[in-house]
CSV table of C-alpha atoms in Angstrom, one decimal:
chain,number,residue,atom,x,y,z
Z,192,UNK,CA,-5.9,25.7,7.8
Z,193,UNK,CA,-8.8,22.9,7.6
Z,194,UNK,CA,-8.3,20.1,9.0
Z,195,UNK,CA,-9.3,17.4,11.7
Z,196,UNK,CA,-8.7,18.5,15.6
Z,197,UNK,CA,-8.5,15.1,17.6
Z,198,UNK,CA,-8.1,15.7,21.7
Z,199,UNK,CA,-6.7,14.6,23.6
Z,200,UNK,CA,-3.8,12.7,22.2
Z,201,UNK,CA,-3.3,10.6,24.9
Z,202,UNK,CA,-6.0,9.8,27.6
Z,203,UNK,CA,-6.2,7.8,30.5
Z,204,UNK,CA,-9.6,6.1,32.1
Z,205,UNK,CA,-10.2,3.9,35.2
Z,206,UNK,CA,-11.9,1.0,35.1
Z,207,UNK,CA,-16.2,1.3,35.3
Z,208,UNK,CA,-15.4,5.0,34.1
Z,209,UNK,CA,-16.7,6.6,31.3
Z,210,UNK,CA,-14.9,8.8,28.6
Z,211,UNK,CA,-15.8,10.9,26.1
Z,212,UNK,CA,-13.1,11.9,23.2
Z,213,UNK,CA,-13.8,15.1,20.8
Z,214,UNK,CA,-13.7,15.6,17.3
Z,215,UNK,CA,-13.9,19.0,16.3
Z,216,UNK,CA,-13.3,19.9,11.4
Z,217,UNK,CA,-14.0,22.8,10.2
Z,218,UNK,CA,-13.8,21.3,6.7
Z,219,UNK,CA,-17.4,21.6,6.1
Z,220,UNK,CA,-18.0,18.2,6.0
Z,221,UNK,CA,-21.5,16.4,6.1
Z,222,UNK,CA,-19.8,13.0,6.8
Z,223,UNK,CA,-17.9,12.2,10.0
Z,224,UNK,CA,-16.9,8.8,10.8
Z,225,UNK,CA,-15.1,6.9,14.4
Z,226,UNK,CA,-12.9,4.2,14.5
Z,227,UNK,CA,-10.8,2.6,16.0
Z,228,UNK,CA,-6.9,0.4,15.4
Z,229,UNK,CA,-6.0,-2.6,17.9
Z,230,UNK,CA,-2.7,-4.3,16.6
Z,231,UNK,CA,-3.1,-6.7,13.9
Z,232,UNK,CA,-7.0,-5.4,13.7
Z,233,UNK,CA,-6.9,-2.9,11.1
Z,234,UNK,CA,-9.2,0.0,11.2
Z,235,UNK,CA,-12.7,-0.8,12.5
Z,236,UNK,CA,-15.6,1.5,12.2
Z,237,UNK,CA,-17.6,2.1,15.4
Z,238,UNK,CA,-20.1,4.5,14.6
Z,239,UNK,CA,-20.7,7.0,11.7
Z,240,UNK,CA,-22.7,9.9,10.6
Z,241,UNK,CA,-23.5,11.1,7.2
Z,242,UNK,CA,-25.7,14.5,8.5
Z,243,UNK,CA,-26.1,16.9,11.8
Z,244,UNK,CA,-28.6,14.6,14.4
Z,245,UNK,CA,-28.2,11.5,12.0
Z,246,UNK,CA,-25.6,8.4,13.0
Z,247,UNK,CA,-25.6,4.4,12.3
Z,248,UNK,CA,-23.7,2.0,14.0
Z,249,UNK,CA,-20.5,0.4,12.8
Z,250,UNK,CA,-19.4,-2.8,12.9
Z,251,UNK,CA,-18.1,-2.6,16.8
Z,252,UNK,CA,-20.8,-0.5,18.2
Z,253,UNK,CA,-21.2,-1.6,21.4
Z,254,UNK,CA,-20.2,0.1,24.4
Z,255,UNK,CA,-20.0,3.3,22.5
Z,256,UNK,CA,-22.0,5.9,21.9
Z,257,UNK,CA,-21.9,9.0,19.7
Z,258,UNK,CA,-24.0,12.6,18.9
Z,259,UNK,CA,-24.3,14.9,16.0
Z,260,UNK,CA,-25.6,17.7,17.1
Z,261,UNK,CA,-23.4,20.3,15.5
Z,262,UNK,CA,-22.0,19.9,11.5
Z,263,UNK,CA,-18.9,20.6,13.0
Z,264,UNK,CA,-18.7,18.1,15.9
Z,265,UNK,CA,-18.9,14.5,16.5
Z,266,UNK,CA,-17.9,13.3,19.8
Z,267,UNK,CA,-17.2,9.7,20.9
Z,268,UNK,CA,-18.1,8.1,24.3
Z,269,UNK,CA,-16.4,5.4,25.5
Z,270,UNK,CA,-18.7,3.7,28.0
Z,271,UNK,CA,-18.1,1.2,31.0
Z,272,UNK,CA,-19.4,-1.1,28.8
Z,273,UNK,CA,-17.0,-0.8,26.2
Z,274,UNK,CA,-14.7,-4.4,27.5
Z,275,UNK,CA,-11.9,-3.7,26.0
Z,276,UNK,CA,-11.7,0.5,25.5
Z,277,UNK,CA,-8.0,0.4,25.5
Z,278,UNK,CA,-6.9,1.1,21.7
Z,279,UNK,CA,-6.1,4.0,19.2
Z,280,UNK,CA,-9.1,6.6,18.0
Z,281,UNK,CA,-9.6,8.0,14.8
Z,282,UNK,CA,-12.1,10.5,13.6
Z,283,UNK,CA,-12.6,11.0,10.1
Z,284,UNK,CA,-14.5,13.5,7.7
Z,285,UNK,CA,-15.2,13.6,3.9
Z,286,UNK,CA,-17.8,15.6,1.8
Z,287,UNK,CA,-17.6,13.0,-1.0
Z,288,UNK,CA,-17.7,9.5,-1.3
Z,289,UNK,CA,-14.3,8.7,-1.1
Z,290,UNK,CA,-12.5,12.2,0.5
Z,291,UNK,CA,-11.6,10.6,3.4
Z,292,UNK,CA,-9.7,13.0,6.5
Z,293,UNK,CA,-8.5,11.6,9.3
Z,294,UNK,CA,-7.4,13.4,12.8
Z,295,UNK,CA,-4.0,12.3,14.1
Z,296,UNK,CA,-6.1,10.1,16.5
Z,297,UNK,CA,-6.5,9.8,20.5
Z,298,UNK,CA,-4.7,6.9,22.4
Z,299,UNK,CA,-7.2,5.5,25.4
Z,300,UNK,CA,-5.4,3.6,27.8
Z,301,UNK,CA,-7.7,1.7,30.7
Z,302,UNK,CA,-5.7,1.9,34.2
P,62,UNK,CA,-16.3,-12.1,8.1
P,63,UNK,CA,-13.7,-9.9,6.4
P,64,UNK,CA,-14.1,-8.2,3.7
P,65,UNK,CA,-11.0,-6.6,2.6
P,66,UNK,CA,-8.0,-9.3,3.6
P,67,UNK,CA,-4.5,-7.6,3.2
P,68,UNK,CA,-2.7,-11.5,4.1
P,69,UNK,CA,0.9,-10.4,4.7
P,70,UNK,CA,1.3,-8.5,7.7
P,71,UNK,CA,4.7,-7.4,7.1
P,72,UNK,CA,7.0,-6.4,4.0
P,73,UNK,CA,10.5,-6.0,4.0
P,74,UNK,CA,12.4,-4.6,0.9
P,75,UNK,CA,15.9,-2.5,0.3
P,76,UNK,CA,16.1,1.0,-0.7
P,77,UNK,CA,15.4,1.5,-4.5
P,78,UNK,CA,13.8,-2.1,-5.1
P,79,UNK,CA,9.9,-2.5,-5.6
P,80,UNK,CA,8.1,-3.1,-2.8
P,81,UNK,CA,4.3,-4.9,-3.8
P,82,UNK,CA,1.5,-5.2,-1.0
P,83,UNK,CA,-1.4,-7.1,-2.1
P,84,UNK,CA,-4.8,-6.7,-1.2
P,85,UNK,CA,-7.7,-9.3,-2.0
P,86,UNK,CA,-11.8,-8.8,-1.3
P,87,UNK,CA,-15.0,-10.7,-1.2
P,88,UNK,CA,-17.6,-8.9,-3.2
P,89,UNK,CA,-17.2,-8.6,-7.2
P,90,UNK,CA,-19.5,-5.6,-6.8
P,91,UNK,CA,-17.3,-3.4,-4.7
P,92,UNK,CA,-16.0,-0.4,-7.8
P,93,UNK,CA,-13.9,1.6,-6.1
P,94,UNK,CA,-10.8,0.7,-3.7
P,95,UNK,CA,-8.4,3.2,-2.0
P,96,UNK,CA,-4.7,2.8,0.1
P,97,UNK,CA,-3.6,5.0,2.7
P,98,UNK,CA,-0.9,4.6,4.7
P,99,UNK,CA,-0.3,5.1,8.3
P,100,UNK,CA,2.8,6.4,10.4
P,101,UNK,CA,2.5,5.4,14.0
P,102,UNK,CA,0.4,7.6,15.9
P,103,UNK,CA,-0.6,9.5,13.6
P,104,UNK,CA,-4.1,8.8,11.0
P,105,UNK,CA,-4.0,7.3,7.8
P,106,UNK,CA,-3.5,9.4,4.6
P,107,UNK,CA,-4.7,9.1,1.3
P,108,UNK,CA,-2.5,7.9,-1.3
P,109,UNK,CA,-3.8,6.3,-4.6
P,110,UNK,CA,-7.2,5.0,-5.6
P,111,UNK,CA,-8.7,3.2,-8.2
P,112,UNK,CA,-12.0,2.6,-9.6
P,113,UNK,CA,-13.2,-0.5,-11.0
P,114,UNK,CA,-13.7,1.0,-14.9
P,115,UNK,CA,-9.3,1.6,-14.8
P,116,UNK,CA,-7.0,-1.8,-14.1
P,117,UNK,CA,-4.8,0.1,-13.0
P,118,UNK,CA,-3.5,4.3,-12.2
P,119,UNK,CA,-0.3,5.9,-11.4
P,120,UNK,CA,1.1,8.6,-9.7
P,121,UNK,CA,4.5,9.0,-9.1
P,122,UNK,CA,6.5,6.1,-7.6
P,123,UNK,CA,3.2,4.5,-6.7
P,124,UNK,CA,1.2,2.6,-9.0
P,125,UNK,CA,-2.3,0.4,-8.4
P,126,UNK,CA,-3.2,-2.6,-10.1
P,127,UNK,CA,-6.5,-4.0,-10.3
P,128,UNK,CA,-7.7,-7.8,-11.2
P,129,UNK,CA,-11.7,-7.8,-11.1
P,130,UNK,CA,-11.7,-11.1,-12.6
P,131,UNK,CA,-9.6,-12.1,-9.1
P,132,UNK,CA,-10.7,-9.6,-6.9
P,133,UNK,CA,-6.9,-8.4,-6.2
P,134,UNK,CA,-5.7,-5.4,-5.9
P,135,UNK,CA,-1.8,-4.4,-5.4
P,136,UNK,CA,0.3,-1.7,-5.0
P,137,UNK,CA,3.6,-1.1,-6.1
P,138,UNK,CA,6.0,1.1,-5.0
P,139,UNK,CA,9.4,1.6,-7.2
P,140,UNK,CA,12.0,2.9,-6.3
P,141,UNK,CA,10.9,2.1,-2.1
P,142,UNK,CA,12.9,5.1,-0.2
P,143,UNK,CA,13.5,4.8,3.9
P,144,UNK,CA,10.2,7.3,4.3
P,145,UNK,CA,7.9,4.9,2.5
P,146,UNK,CA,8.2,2.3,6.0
P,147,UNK,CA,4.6,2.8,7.6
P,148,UNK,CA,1.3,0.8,7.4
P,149,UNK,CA,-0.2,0.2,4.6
P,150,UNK,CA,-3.9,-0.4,4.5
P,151,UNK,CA,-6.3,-1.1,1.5
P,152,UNK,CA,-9.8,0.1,1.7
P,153,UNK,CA,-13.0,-0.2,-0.1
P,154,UNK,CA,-15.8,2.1,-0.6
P,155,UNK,CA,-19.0,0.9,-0.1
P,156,UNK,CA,-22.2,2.2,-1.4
P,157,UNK,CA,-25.9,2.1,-1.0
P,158,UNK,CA,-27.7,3.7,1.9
P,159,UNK,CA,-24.8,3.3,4.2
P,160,UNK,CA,-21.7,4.7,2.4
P,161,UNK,CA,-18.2,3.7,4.4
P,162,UNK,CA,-14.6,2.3,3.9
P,163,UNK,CA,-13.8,-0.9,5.0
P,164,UNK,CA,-10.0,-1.6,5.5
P,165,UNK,CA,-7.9,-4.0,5.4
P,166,UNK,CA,-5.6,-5.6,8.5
P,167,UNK,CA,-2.6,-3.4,7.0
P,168,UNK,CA,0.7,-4.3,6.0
P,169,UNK,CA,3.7,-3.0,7.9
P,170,UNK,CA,6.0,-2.2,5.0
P,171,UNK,CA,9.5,-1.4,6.1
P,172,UNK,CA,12.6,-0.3,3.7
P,173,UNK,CA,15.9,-0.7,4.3
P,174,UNK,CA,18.2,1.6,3.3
């Protein structure tokens, strides 16, 4: 089946650490997207890419950073500079404008 | 500043009544809006859109109304079952050079059986 593989589901980071959480479709996809849900916040958008060794920034870029370097592939880092990491990750994927996937998401928690 | 503002955080409605979350944005040139909803801890699915031609497009119990002239959007839901509860967020598509959604705060929708 195609889908959206998110991993882990649940992760844990010390403090001054840095983390990086996978996003793996095999739906073909150009498009691949990150955000990320705080309570009361919504769905933000950290960082996106439209084509393999292409991204942009989001609106909540920093302390992030991302690569494209496979179609398939769009791993997020979660940086020490990142001041508030702890929150709920979702990856997404589309091949049209408004075919949005999602992943079942990855939960960072900052110990 | 935002530019999709869903205002009511939380909805509560009995089984089999119809349960409207509203959804209001900034720019008269946005065409195309979108609502998925959300169980926790799991992503958001897709579950009706509308473009700005329609003012409004069905499908099944849910039903999406759009007012350019106010920049509003709802959606209804009739008749609300027990499995509708989740979060409801409202999205717009955005276009030119960087194509994205931009959602809304959500609504937490919960029906009462």
């Amino acid at each position: 089946d195609g889908g959206i593989t998110q991993s882990p589901k649940y992760l844990f980071r010390k403090e001054g650490q840095n983390v990086t959480l996978s996003c793996e479709q095999n739906l073909n996809h150009d498009a691949m997207y990150w955000y990320r849900q705080d309570p009361g916040q919504g769905l933000r958008l950290i960082y996106y890419s439209q084509i393999v060794n292409d991204f942009q920034k989001g609106d909540i870029a920093e302390g992030y950073s991302v690569s494209r370097e496979k179609k398939e592939s769009f791993p997020l880092t979660v940086t020490s500079a990142q001041k508030n990491p702890t929150a709920f990750y979702l990856c997404a994927s589309s091949d049209r404008p408004y075919g949005y996937t999602f992943g079942s998401g990855t939960r960072l928690t900052v110990v | 500043d935002q530019q999709v503002k869903q205002n009511s955080p939380s909805l509560s409605v009995q089984e089999g009544r119809i349960s409207i979350l509203n959804c209001d944005y900034t720019n008269s040139m946005f065409d195309y809006f979108l609502w998925y909803k959300k169980y926790p801890a799991e992503g958001p699915t897709f579950l009706i859109s509308i473009s700005s031609i329609k003012d409004k497009n069905e499908d099944g119990r849910f039903t999406v109304f759009l007012n350019k002239s106010a920049k509003h959007l709802s959606l209804h839901i009739v008749p609300s079952q027990p499995g509708d509860s989740a979060v409801y967020f409202c999205a717009v598509f955005i276009q030119g050079g960087s194509e994205k959604l931009v959602f809304g705060k959500g609504t937490k929708l919960t029906v009462n059986p």
